[in-house]
Amino acid sequence: MASSIFLLALLALSSPFALAFDPSPLQDFCIADEMPRVFVNGFVCKDPKEAKAEDFFFSGLDKAGDTNNKLGSKVTLVDVQKIAGLNTLGVAVARLDIEPYGLNPPHTHPRATEILTIEEGTMYVGFVTSDNKLFSKVLNKGDVFVFPKGLIHFEFNPGTKHAVGRASLSSQNPGLIRVADALLGSKPSISDDILAKALQLDRKTIDWLQSQF
């Protein structure tokens, strides 16, 4: 029995799924040091003796993001790039501002599950599973919704007032892939023939769509 438990634990630790998560800290903290020219899965640790309170601090999420854009939305992300002390801790936070009828377009976070809390207004949110099933909900102030890691999701403001959400993410560097940007705005561009076949559209329409990005 003991040998079986040990074997299962060894397999779990060696699986790609287990290694996909942010690394667990082996000390109190590991403040990101961006100066050394060493590439690792994260950042090199700053000498703990040089740590200061500012390494764990960020100010500004009380301020609304600039939503003066085509989408009418703005995400203000606080990750390891903004708080060096988040390195190895596996969390990040974001503020989401959406104007009436604005949209945070379909996107994924390849390294993080997201939990969203509505602080002001109303949002229609949803995510799509790997078998193309949509889970969606209209959220109001105080409501909470979870987007599983890696799945395409979106937030839309169907109301007439500015909406604000606060998101927590299970990675110090969640990553962001916007579906439309990735397909139509890649550099260099994906072949018209490929996109036309994938999206079942003619090449003229594909060319027009790419011009918007």
Coordinates of N, CA and C in Angstrom, one line a residue:
M1 N 0.8 -1.2 0.0 CA 0.0 0.0 0.0 C 0.9 1.3 0.0
A2 N 1.9 1.3 0.9 CA 2.8 2.4 0.9 C 3.5 2.7 -0.4
S3 N 3.9 1.6 -1.0 CA 4.6 1.7 -2.3 C 3.7 2.3 -3.4
S4 N 2.4 1.9 -3.3 CA 1.4 2.3 -4.3 C 1.2 3.8 -4.2
I5 N 1.1 4.3 -2.9 CA 0.8 5.7 -2.6 C 2.0 6.5 -3.1
F6 N 3.3 6.0 -2.8 CA 4.5 6.7 -3.3 C 4.5 6.8 -4.8
L7 N 4.1 5.7 -5.5 CA 4.2 5.7 -7.0 C 3.2 6.7 -7.5
L8 N 2.0 6.8 -6.9 CA 1.0 7.8 -7.4 C 1.4 9.2 -7.2
A9 N 2.0 9.4 -6.0 CA 2.6 10.8 -5.7 C 3.7 11.2 -6.7
L10 N 4.5 10.2 -7.0 CA 5.6 10.5 -8.0 C 5.1 10.8 -9.3
L11 N 4.1 10.0 -9.8 CA 3.5 10.3 -11.1 C 2.8 11.7 -11.1
A12 N 2.1 12.0 -10.0 CA 1.5 13.3 -10.0 C 2.5 14.5 -10.1
L13 N 3.6 14.3 -9.4 CA 4.6 15.4 -9.4 C 5.3 15.5 -10.7
S14 N 5.4 14.4 -11.4 CA 6.1 14.4 -12.7 C 5.2 14.7 -13.9
S15 N 3.9 14.8 -13.7 CA 3.0 15.0 -14.8 C 3.1 16.5 -15.3
P16 N 2.9 16.7 -16.6 CA 2.9 18.1 -17.2 C 1.9 19.0 -16.5
F17 N 0.7 18.4 -16.1 CA -0.3 19.2 -15.5 C 0.1 19.8 -14.2
A18 N 0.8 19.0 -13.4 CA 1.3 19.4 -12.1 C 2.3 20.6 -12.3
L19 N 3.1 20.4 -13.3 CA 4.2 21.4 -13.5 C 3.7 22.7 -14.2
A20 N 2.4 22.7 -14.6 CA 1.9 23.9 -15.3 C 1.5 25.0 -14.3
F21 N 1.4 24.7 -13.1 CA 1.1 25.8 -12.1 C 2.3 26.6 -11.7
D22 N 2.0 27.8 -11.2 CA 3.1 28.6 -10.7 C 3.9 27.9 -9.6
P23 N 5.2 28.1 -9.6 CA 6.0 27.4 -8.6 C 5.7 27.8 -7.2
S24 N 5.7 26.9 -6.2 CA 5.5 27.2 -4.8 C 6.8 27.8 -4.2
P25 N 6.6 28.8 -3.4 CA 7.8 29.4 -2.8 C 8.4 28.5 -1.7
L26 N 9.8 28.5 -1.7 CA 10.5 27.7 -0.7 C 11.1 28.5 0.4
Q27 N 10.7 29.8 0.4 CA 11.1 30.7 1.4 C 10.0 31.7 1.7
D28 N 10.2 32.6 2.6 CA 9.1 33.6 2.9 C 8.6 34.3 1.7
F29 N 9.5 34.8 0.9 CA 9.1 35.5 -0.3 C 10.3 35.5 -1.3
C30 N 10.1 35.9 -2.5 CA 11.1 35.9 -3.5 C 10.8 37.1 -4.4
I31 N 11.3 38.3 -4.0 CA 11.0 39.6 -4.7 C 11.7 39.5 -6.0
A32 N 11.0 39.8 -7.1 CA 11.6 39.7 -8.4 C 12.7 40.7 -8.6
D33 N 13.8 40.3 -9.1 CA 15.0 41.1 -9.4 C 15.1 41.1 -10.9
E34 N 14.8 42.2 -11.6 CA 14.8 42.2 -13.0 C 16.1 42.6 -13.6
M35 N 17.1 42.9 -12.8 CA 18.4 43.3 -13.3 C 19.3 42.1 -13.8
P36 N 19.4 41.0 -13.1 CA 20.3 39.9 -13.5 C 19.9 39.4 -14.9
R37 N 20.8 39.1 -15.8 CA 20.6 38.5 -17.1 C 20.5 37.0 -17.0
V38 N 19.5 36.5 -16.2 CA 19.3 35.1 -16.1 C 17.9 34.8 -16.4
F39 N 17.6 33.9 -17.3 CA 16.2 33.6 -17.7 C 15.7 32.3 -16.9
V40 N 14.7 32.4 -16.1 CA 14.1 31.3 -15.4 C 12.6 31.4 -15.6
N41 N 11.9 30.4 -15.1 CA 10.4 30.4 -15.1 C 9.8 31.3 -14.1
G42 N 10.0 32.6 -14.3 CA 9.6 33.6 -13.3 C 10.8 34.6 -13.3
F43 N 11.1 35.1 -12.1 CA 12.2 36.1 -12.0 C 13.2 35.6 -10.9
V44 N 14.4 36.0 -11.1 CA 15.5 35.7 -10.0 C 15.1 36.4 -8.8
C45 N 15.4 35.8 -7.6 CA 15.0 36.5 -6.3 C 16.0 37.6 -5.9
K46 N 15.5 38.6 -5.4 CA 16.3 39.7 -4.8 C 16.7 39.2 -3.5
D47 N 17.9 39.7 -3.0 CA 18.4 39.4 -1.7 C 17.3 39.8 -0.7
P48 N 16.8 38.8 0.1 CA 15.8 39.1 1.1 C 16.2 40.2 2.1
K49 N 17.5 40.4 2.3 CA 18.0 41.4 3.2 C 17.7 42.8 2.7
E50 N 17.5 42.9 1.4 CA 17.3 44.2 0.7 C 15.8 44.5 0.5
A51 N 14.9 43.6 1.0 CA 13.5 43.8 0.8 C 13.0 45.0 1.6
K52 N 12.0 45.6 1.0 CA 11.3 46.8 1.7 C 9.8 46.7 1.4
A53 N 9.0 47.4 2.2 CA 7.6 47.4 2.1 C 7.1 47.7 0.7
E54 N 7.8 48.6 0.0 CA 7.4 49.0 -1.4 C 7.4 47.8 -2.4
D55 N 8.2 46.7 -2.1 CA 8.2 45.6 -2.9 C 6.9 44.8 -2.9
F56 N 6.1 45.1 -2.0 CA 4.8 44.4 -1.8 C 3.6 45.3 -2.0
F57 N 3.8 46.5 -2.6 CA 2.8 47.5 -2.6 C 2.5 48.0 -4.0
F58 N 1.2 48.4 -4.3 CA 0.8 49.0 -5.5 C -0.4 50.0 -5.1
S59 N -0.4 51.2 -5.7 CA -1.5 52.1 -5.5 C -2.1 52.5 -6.8
G60 N -3.4 52.6 -6.8 CA -4.1 53.1 -8.1 C -5.3 52.3 -8.5
L61 N -5.7 51.2 -7.9 CA -6.9 50.5 -8.3 C -8.2 51.2 -7.9
D62 N -8.1 52.3 -7.1 CA -9.2 53.1 -6.8 C -9.6 54.0 -8.0
K63 N -8.7 54.1 -9.0 CA -9.0 55.0 -10.1 C -9.5 54.2 -11.3
A64 N -10.5 54.8 -12.0 CA -11.1 54.2 -13.1 C -10.1 54.1 -14.3
G65 N -10.2 53.0 -15.0 CA -9.3 52.9 -16.2 C -9.9 53.7 -17.4
D66 N -9.0 54.0 -18.3 CA -9.4 54.8 -19.5 C -10.2 54.0 -20.5
T67 N -11.5 54.2 -20.5 CA -12.4 53.3 -21.4 C -12.7 54.0 -22.7
N68 N -11.9 55.1 -23.1 CA -12.1 55.8 -24.3 C -11.4 55.1 -25.5
N69 N -12.0 54.0 -25.9 CA -11.5 53.2 -27.0 C -12.6 52.5 -27.7
K70 N -12.3 51.7 -28.7 CA -13.4 51.1 -29.5 C -14.2 50.1 -28.8
L71 N -13.6 49.5 -27.8 CA -14.3 48.5 -27.0 C -15.1 49.1 -25.8
G72 N -14.7 50.3 -25.4 CA -15.4 50.9 -24.2 C -15.1 50.1 -22.9
S73 N -13.8 49.6 -22.8 CA -13.5 48.9 -21.6 C -12.0 49.1 -21.3
K74 N -11.6 48.8 -20.1 CA -10.2 48.9 -19.7 C -9.9 47.9 -18.6
V75 N -8.9 47.1 -18.7 CA -8.4 46.2 -17.6 C -7.1 46.8 -17.1
T76 N -7.1 47.0 -15.8 CA -5.9 47.4 -15.1 C -5.4 46.2 -14.3
L77 N -4.3 45.6 -14.8 CA -3.8 44.4 -14.2 C -2.6 44.7 -13.2
V78 N -2.7 44.1 -12.1 CA -1.5 44.2 -11.1 C -1.0 42.8 -11.0
D79 N 0.1 42.6 -11.7 CA 0.8 41.3 -11.6 C 2.2 41.5 -11.1
V80 N 3.1 40.5 -11.4 CA 4.5 40.6 -10.9 C 5.2 41.7 -11.5
Q81 N 4.8 42.2 -12.7 CA 5.4 43.4 -13.3 C 5.2 44.6 -12.5
K82 N 4.1 44.7 -11.7 CA 3.7 45.8 -10.9 C 4.1 45.7 -9.5
I83 N 4.0 44.5 -9.0 CA 4.4 44.2 -7.6 C 5.5 43.1 -7.6
A84 N 6.7 43.5 -7.4 CA 7.8 42.5 -7.5 C 7.7 41.4 -6.5
G85 N 7.1 41.7 -5.3 CA 6.9 40.7 -4.3 C 5.9 39.6 -4.6
L86 N 5.2 39.7 -5.7 CA 4.3 38.6 -6.1 C 5.0 37.4 -6.7
N87 N 6.3 37.6 -7.0 CA 7.1 36.5 -7.6 C 7.0 35.3 -6.8
T88 N 6.6 34.2 -7.4 CA 6.4 32.8 -6.9 C 5.2 32.7 -6.0
L89 N 4.4 33.7 -5.8 CA 3.2 33.6 -4.9 C 2.0 33.2 -5.6
G90 N 2.0 33.2 -6.9 CA 0.9 32.6 -7.7 C -0.4 33.3 -7.7
V91 N -0.4 34.7 -7.5 CA -1.7 35.4 -7.6 C -1.4 36.8 -8.3
A92 N -2.5 37.3 -8.8 CA -2.5 38.7 -9.4 C -4.0 39.2 -9.2
V93 N -4.1 40.5 -9.4 CA -5.4 41.1 -9.3 C -5.6 42.1 -10.4
A94 N -6.9 42.4 -10.8 CA -7.2 43.3 -11.8 C -8.4 44.1 -11.6
R95 N -8.5 45.3 -12.1 CA -9.7 46.1 -12.1 C -10.3 46.2 -13.5
L96 N -11.5 46.0 -13.6 CA -12.2 46.0 -14.9 C -13.2 47.1 -15.0
D97 N -13.0 48.1 -15.9 CA -14.0 49.1 -16.1 C -14.6 49.0 -17.5
I98 N -16.0 49.0 -17.5 CA -16.7 48.9 -18.8 C -17.8 49.9 -18.9
E99 N -17.8 50.7 -19.9 CA -18.8 51.7 -20.2 C -20.1 51.0 -20.6
P100 N -21.3 51.7 -20.6 CA -22.5 51.1 -21.1 C -22.3 50.6 -22.5
Y101 N -22.7 49.3 -22.7 CA -22.6 48.6 -23.9 C -21.2 48.4 -24.4
G102 N -20.3 48.5 -23.4 CA -18.9 48.2 -23.7 C -18.6 46.7 -23.5
L103 N -17.4 46.3 -24.0 CA -17.1 44.9 -24.0 C -15.6 44.6 -23.6
N104 N -15.4 43.7 -22.7 CA -14.0 43.1 -22.6 C -14.1 41.8 -23.5
P105 N -13.5 41.9 -24.7 CA -13.8 40.8 -25.7 C -13.3 39.5 -25.3
P106 N -13.8 38.4 -26.0 CA -13.4 37.0 -25.7 C -11.9 36.9 -25.7
H107 N -11.4 36.3 -24.6 CA -10.0 36.1 -24.4 C -9.8 34.9 -23.4
T108 N -8.5 34.6 -23.3 CA -8.2 33.5 -22.3 C -7.0 34.0 -21.5
H109 N -6.8 33.4 -20.3 CA -5.6 33.5 -19.5 C -5.0 32.1 -19.4
P110 N -4.0 31.8 -20.2 CA -3.5 30.5 -20.3 C -2.9 29.9 -19.0
R111 N -2.6 30.8 -18.0 CA -2.0 30.3 -16.8 C -2.8 30.5 -15.5
A112 N -4.1 31.0 -15.7 CA -4.8 31.3 -14.5 C -6.3 31.1 -14.5
T113 N -6.8 30.7 -13.4 CA -8.3 30.7 -13.2 C -8.6 32.1 -12.7
E114 N -9.7 32.7 -13.0 CA -10.1 34.0 -12.6 C -11.4 34.0 -11.9
I115 N -11.5 34.8 -10.8 CA -12.7 34.9 -10.0 C -13.0 36.4 -10.0
L116 N -14.2 36.8 -10.5 CA -14.6 38.2 -10.7 C -15.7 38.6 -9.8
T117 N -15.6 39.7 -9.1 CA -16.6 40.3 -8.2 C -17.1 41.6 -8.8
I118 N -18.4 41.8 -8.9 CA -18.9 43.0 -9.4 C -19.0 44.1 -8.3
E119 N -18.4 45.2 -8.5 CA -18.4 46.3 -7.5 C -19.4 47.4 -7.8
E120 N -19.6 47.6 -9.1 CA -20.6 48.6 -9.5 C -21.3 48.2 -10.8
G121 N -22.5 48.5 -11.0 CA -23.2 48.2 -12.3 C -23.6 46.8 -12.5
T122 N -23.7 46.5 -13.8 CA -24.1 45.2 -14.2 C -23.2 44.7 -15.4
M123 N -22.9 43.4 -15.3 CA -22.2 42.7 -16.4 C -22.8 41.4 -16.8
Y124 N -22.8 41.2 -18.1 CA -23.2 39.9 -18.7 C -21.9 39.2 -19.0
V125 N -21.6 38.1 -18.3 CA -20.3 37.4 -18.5 C -20.6 35.9 -18.9
G126 N -19.5 35.3 -19.4 CA -19.6 33.9 -19.8 C -18.3 33.3 -20.2
F127 N -18.3 32.0 -20.2 CA -17.1 31.3 -20.7 C -17.6 30.1 -21.6
V128 N -16.7 29.6 -22.4 CA -17.0 28.5 -23.3 C -16.1 27.3 -23.0
T129 N -16.6 26.1 -22.9 CA -15.8 25.0 -22.6 C -15.2 24.4 -23.8
S130 N -14.4 23.3 -23.6 CA -13.7 22.7 -24.7 C -14.6 22.0 -25.7
D131 N -15.9 21.7 -25.2 CA -16.9 21.1 -26.1 C -17.9 22.1 -26.6
N132 N -17.5 23.4 -26.5 CA -18.3 24.6 -27.0 C -19.6 24.8 -26.3
K133 N -19.7 24.5 -25.0 CA -20.8 24.8 -24.2 C -20.6 26.2 -23.6
L134 N -21.6 27.0 -23.7 CA -21.5 28.4 -23.1 C -22.2 28.4 -21.7
F135 N -21.4 28.9 -20.7 CA -22.0 29.1 -19.4 C -22.0 30.6 -19.2
S136 N -23.1 31.2 -19.0 CA -23.2 32.7 -18.9 C -24.2 33.1 -17.8
K137 N -24.0 34.4 -17.4 CA -24.8 34.9 -16.3 C -24.8 36.4 -16.3
V138 N -25.9 37.0 -15.9 CA -26.0 38.5 -15.7 C -25.6 38.7 -14.3
L139 N -24.6 39.5 -14.0 CA -24.1 39.8 -12.7 C -24.4 41.2 -12.2
N140 N -24.8 41.4 -11.0 CA -25.0 42.7 -10.4 C -24.1 42.9 -9.2
K141 N -24.1 44.1 -8.6 CA -23.2 44.4 -7.5 C -23.2 43.3 -6.4
G142 N -22.0 42.9 -6.1 CA -21.8 41.8 -5.0 C -21.8 40.4 -5.6
D143 N -22.2 40.2 -6.9 CA -22.2 38.9 -7.4 C -20.7 38.5 -7.8
V144 N -20.5 37.2 -7.8 CA -19.2 36.6 -8.1 C -19.3 35.5 -9.1
F145 N -18.3 35.5 -10.1 CA -18.4 34.4 -11.1 C -16.9 34.0 -11.3
V146 N -16.8 32.7 -11.7 CA -15.5 32.1 -11.9 C -15.3 31.7 -13.3
F147 N -14.1 32.0 -13.9 CA -13.7 31.6 -15.2 C -12.6 30.5 -15.1
P148 N -12.8 29.3 -15.4 CA -11.8 28.3 -15.3 C -10.5 28.6 -16.2
K149 N -9.4 28.1 -15.7 CA -8.1 28.4 -16.4 C -8.1 28.0 -17.8
G150 N -7.7 29.0 -18.7 CA -7.5 28.7 -20.1 C -8.7 28.7 -21.0
L151 N -9.9 28.9 -20.4 CA -11.1 28.9 -21.2 C -11.4 30.3 -21.7
I152 N -12.0 30.3 -22.9 CA -12.4 31.6 -23.5 C -13.5 32.2 -22.7
H153 N -13.4 33.5 -22.3 CA -14.5 34.2 -21.6 C -14.6 35.6 -22.0
F154 N -15.6 36.3 -21.5 CA -15.9 37.7 -21.9 C -16.7 38.4 -20.8
E155 N -16.7 39.7 -20.8 CA -17.6 40.5 -20.0 C -18.2 41.7 -20.8
F156 N -19.5 41.9 -20.7 CA -20.2 42.9 -21.4 C -21.1 43.7 -20.5
N157 N -21.2 45.0 -20.7 CA -22.0 45.8 -19.9 C -23.3 46.1 -20.6
P158 N -24.4 45.5 -20.2 CA -25.7 45.7 -20.9 C -26.5 46.8 -20.3
G159 N -26.0 47.4 -19.3 CA -26.7 48.5 -18.6 C -26.4 49.9 -19.1
T160 N -27.0 50.9 -18.4 CA -26.8 52.3 -18.8 C -25.8 53.0 -17.9
K161 N -25.2 52.3 -17.0 CA -24.2 52.9 -16.1 C -22.9 52.2 -16.2
H162 N -21.9 53.0 -15.8 CA -20.5 52.4 -15.8 C -20.4 51.2 -14.8
A163 N -19.8 50.2 -15.3 CA -19.6 49.0 -14.5 C -18.2 48.8 -14.1
V164 N -18.0 48.3 -12.8 CA -16.7 48.0 -12.3 C -16.6 46.6 -11.7
G165 N -15.6 45.9 -12.1 CA -15.4 44.5 -11.5 C -14.0 44.4 -10.9
R166 N -13.8 43.5 -10.0 CA -12.5 43.3 -9.4 C -12.2 41.8 -9.6
A167 N -11.1 41.5 -10.2 CA -10.7 40.1 -10.5 C -9.5 39.7 -9.8
S168 N -9.5 38.4 -9.3 CA -8.3 37.8 -8.7 C -8.0 36.6 -9.6
L169 N -6.7 36.4 -9.9 CA -6.2 35.4 -10.8 C -5.1 34.6 -10.1
S170 N -5.1 33.3 -10.5 CA -4.3 32.3 -9.8 C -2.9 32.2 -10.4
S171 N -2.3 33.3 -10.8 CA -0.9 33.3 -11.3 C -0.3 34.7 -11.2
Q172 N 1.0 34.7 -10.9 CA 1.6 36.0 -10.9 C 1.8 36.6 -12.2
N173 N 1.6 35.8 -13.3 CA 1.7 36.3 -14.7 C 0.6 35.5 -15.5
P174 N -0.7 35.9 -15.4 CA -1.8 35.1 -16.0 C -1.7 34.9 -17.5
G175 N -1.1 35.9 -18.2 CA -1.1 35.9 -19.6 C -2.5 36.3 -20.2
L176 N -2.5 36.8 -21.4 CA -3.7 37.3 -22.0 C -3.7 37.0 -23.5
I177 N -4.6 36.3 -24.0 CA -4.8 36.0 -25.5 C -6.2 36.4 -25.9
R178 N -6.3 37.6 -26.6 CA -7.6 38.0 -27.1 C -7.8 37.2 -28.4
V179 N -9.0 36.5 -28.5 CA -9.2 35.7 -29.7 C -9.2 36.4 -31.0
A180 N -9.9 37.5 -31.1 CA -9.9 38.3 -32.4 C -8.6 38.8 -32.7
D181 N -7.8 39.4 -31.7 CA -6.5 39.9 -32.0 C -5.6 38.8 -32.5
A182 N -5.7 37.6 -31.8 CA -4.8 36.5 -32.2 C -5.0 36.0 -33.6
L183 N -6.3 35.9 -34.0 CA -6.6 35.4 -35.3 C -6.4 36.5 -36.4
L184 N -6.8 37.7 -36.2 CA -6.9 38.7 -37.2 C -5.8 39.8 -37.1
G185 N -5.1 39.8 -36.0 CA -4.1 40.9 -35.8 C -2.7 40.3 -35.6
S186 N -2.4 39.1 -35.9 CA -1.1 38.5 -35.6 C -0.1 39.1 -36.6
K187 N 1.2 39.1 -36.2 CA 2.2 39.7 -37.0 C 3.4 38.6 -37.1
P188 N 3.7 38.1 -38.3 CA 3.0 38.4 -39.6 C 1.6 37.8 -39.6
S189 N 0.8 38.2 -40.5 CA -0.7 37.8 -40.5 C -0.8 36.3 -40.9
I190 N -1.8 35.7 -40.3 CA -2.2 34.3 -40.7 C -2.7 34.4 -42.2
S191 N -2.4 33.4 -43.0 CA -2.8 33.4 -44.4 C -4.3 33.6 -44.5
D192 N -4.7 34.4 -45.5 CA -6.1 34.6 -45.8 C -6.8 33.3 -46.1
D193 N -6.1 32.4 -46.8 CA -6.7 31.1 -47.2 C -7.1 30.3 -45.9
I194 N -6.2 30.3 -44.9 CA -6.4 29.6 -43.7 C -7.6 30.2 -42.9
L195 N -7.6 31.5 -42.8 CA -8.7 32.2 -42.0 C -10.0 32.1 -42.7
A196 N -10.0 32.2 -44.1 CA -11.3 32.1 -44.8 C -11.9 30.7 -44.6
K197 N -11.0 29.7 -44.6 CA -11.5 28.3 -44.5 C -12.0 28.0 -43.0
A198 N -11.2 28.5 -42.1 CA -11.5 28.3 -40.7 C -12.8 29.0 -40.2
L199 N -13.0 30.3 -40.7 CA -14.1 31.1 -40.3 C -15.3 31.0 -41.3
Q200 N -15.1 30.2 -42.4 CA -16.1 30.1 -43.4 C -16.6 31.4 -44.0
L201 N -15.6 32.2 -44.3 CA -15.8 33.5 -44.9 C -15.0 33.7 -46.2
D202 N -15.4 34.6 -47.1 CA -14.6 34.8 -48.3 C -13.4 35.7 -48.0
R203 N -12.4 35.7 -48.9 CA -11.1 36.3 -48.6 C -11.3 37.9 -48.5
K204 N -12.2 38.4 -49.3 CA -12.5 39.9 -49.2 C -12.9 40.3 -47.8
T205 N -13.8 39.5 -47.2 CA -14.2 39.8 -45.8 C -13.1 39.6 -44.8
I206 N -12.3 38.6 -45.1 CA -11.1 38.4 -44.2 C -10.2 39.6 -44.3
D207 N -9.9 40.1 -45.5 CA -9.0 41.2 -45.7 C -9.6 42.4 -44.9
W208 N -10.9 42.6 -45.0 CA -11.5 43.8 -44.3 C -11.4 43.6 -42.8
L209 N -11.6 42.4 -42.3 CA -11.5 42.2 -40.8 C -10.1 42.4 -40.4
Q210 N -9.1 41.9 -41.1 CA -7.7 42.1 -40.7 C -7.3 43.6 -40.7
S211 N -7.9 44.4 -41.6 CA -7.6 45.8 -41.6 C -8.1 46.5 -40.4
Q212 N -9.0 45.9 -39.7 CA -9.6 46.6 -38.4 C -8.6 46.4 -37.3
F213 N -7.6 45.5 -37.4 CA -6.7 45.2 -36.3 C -5.3 45.6 -36.6

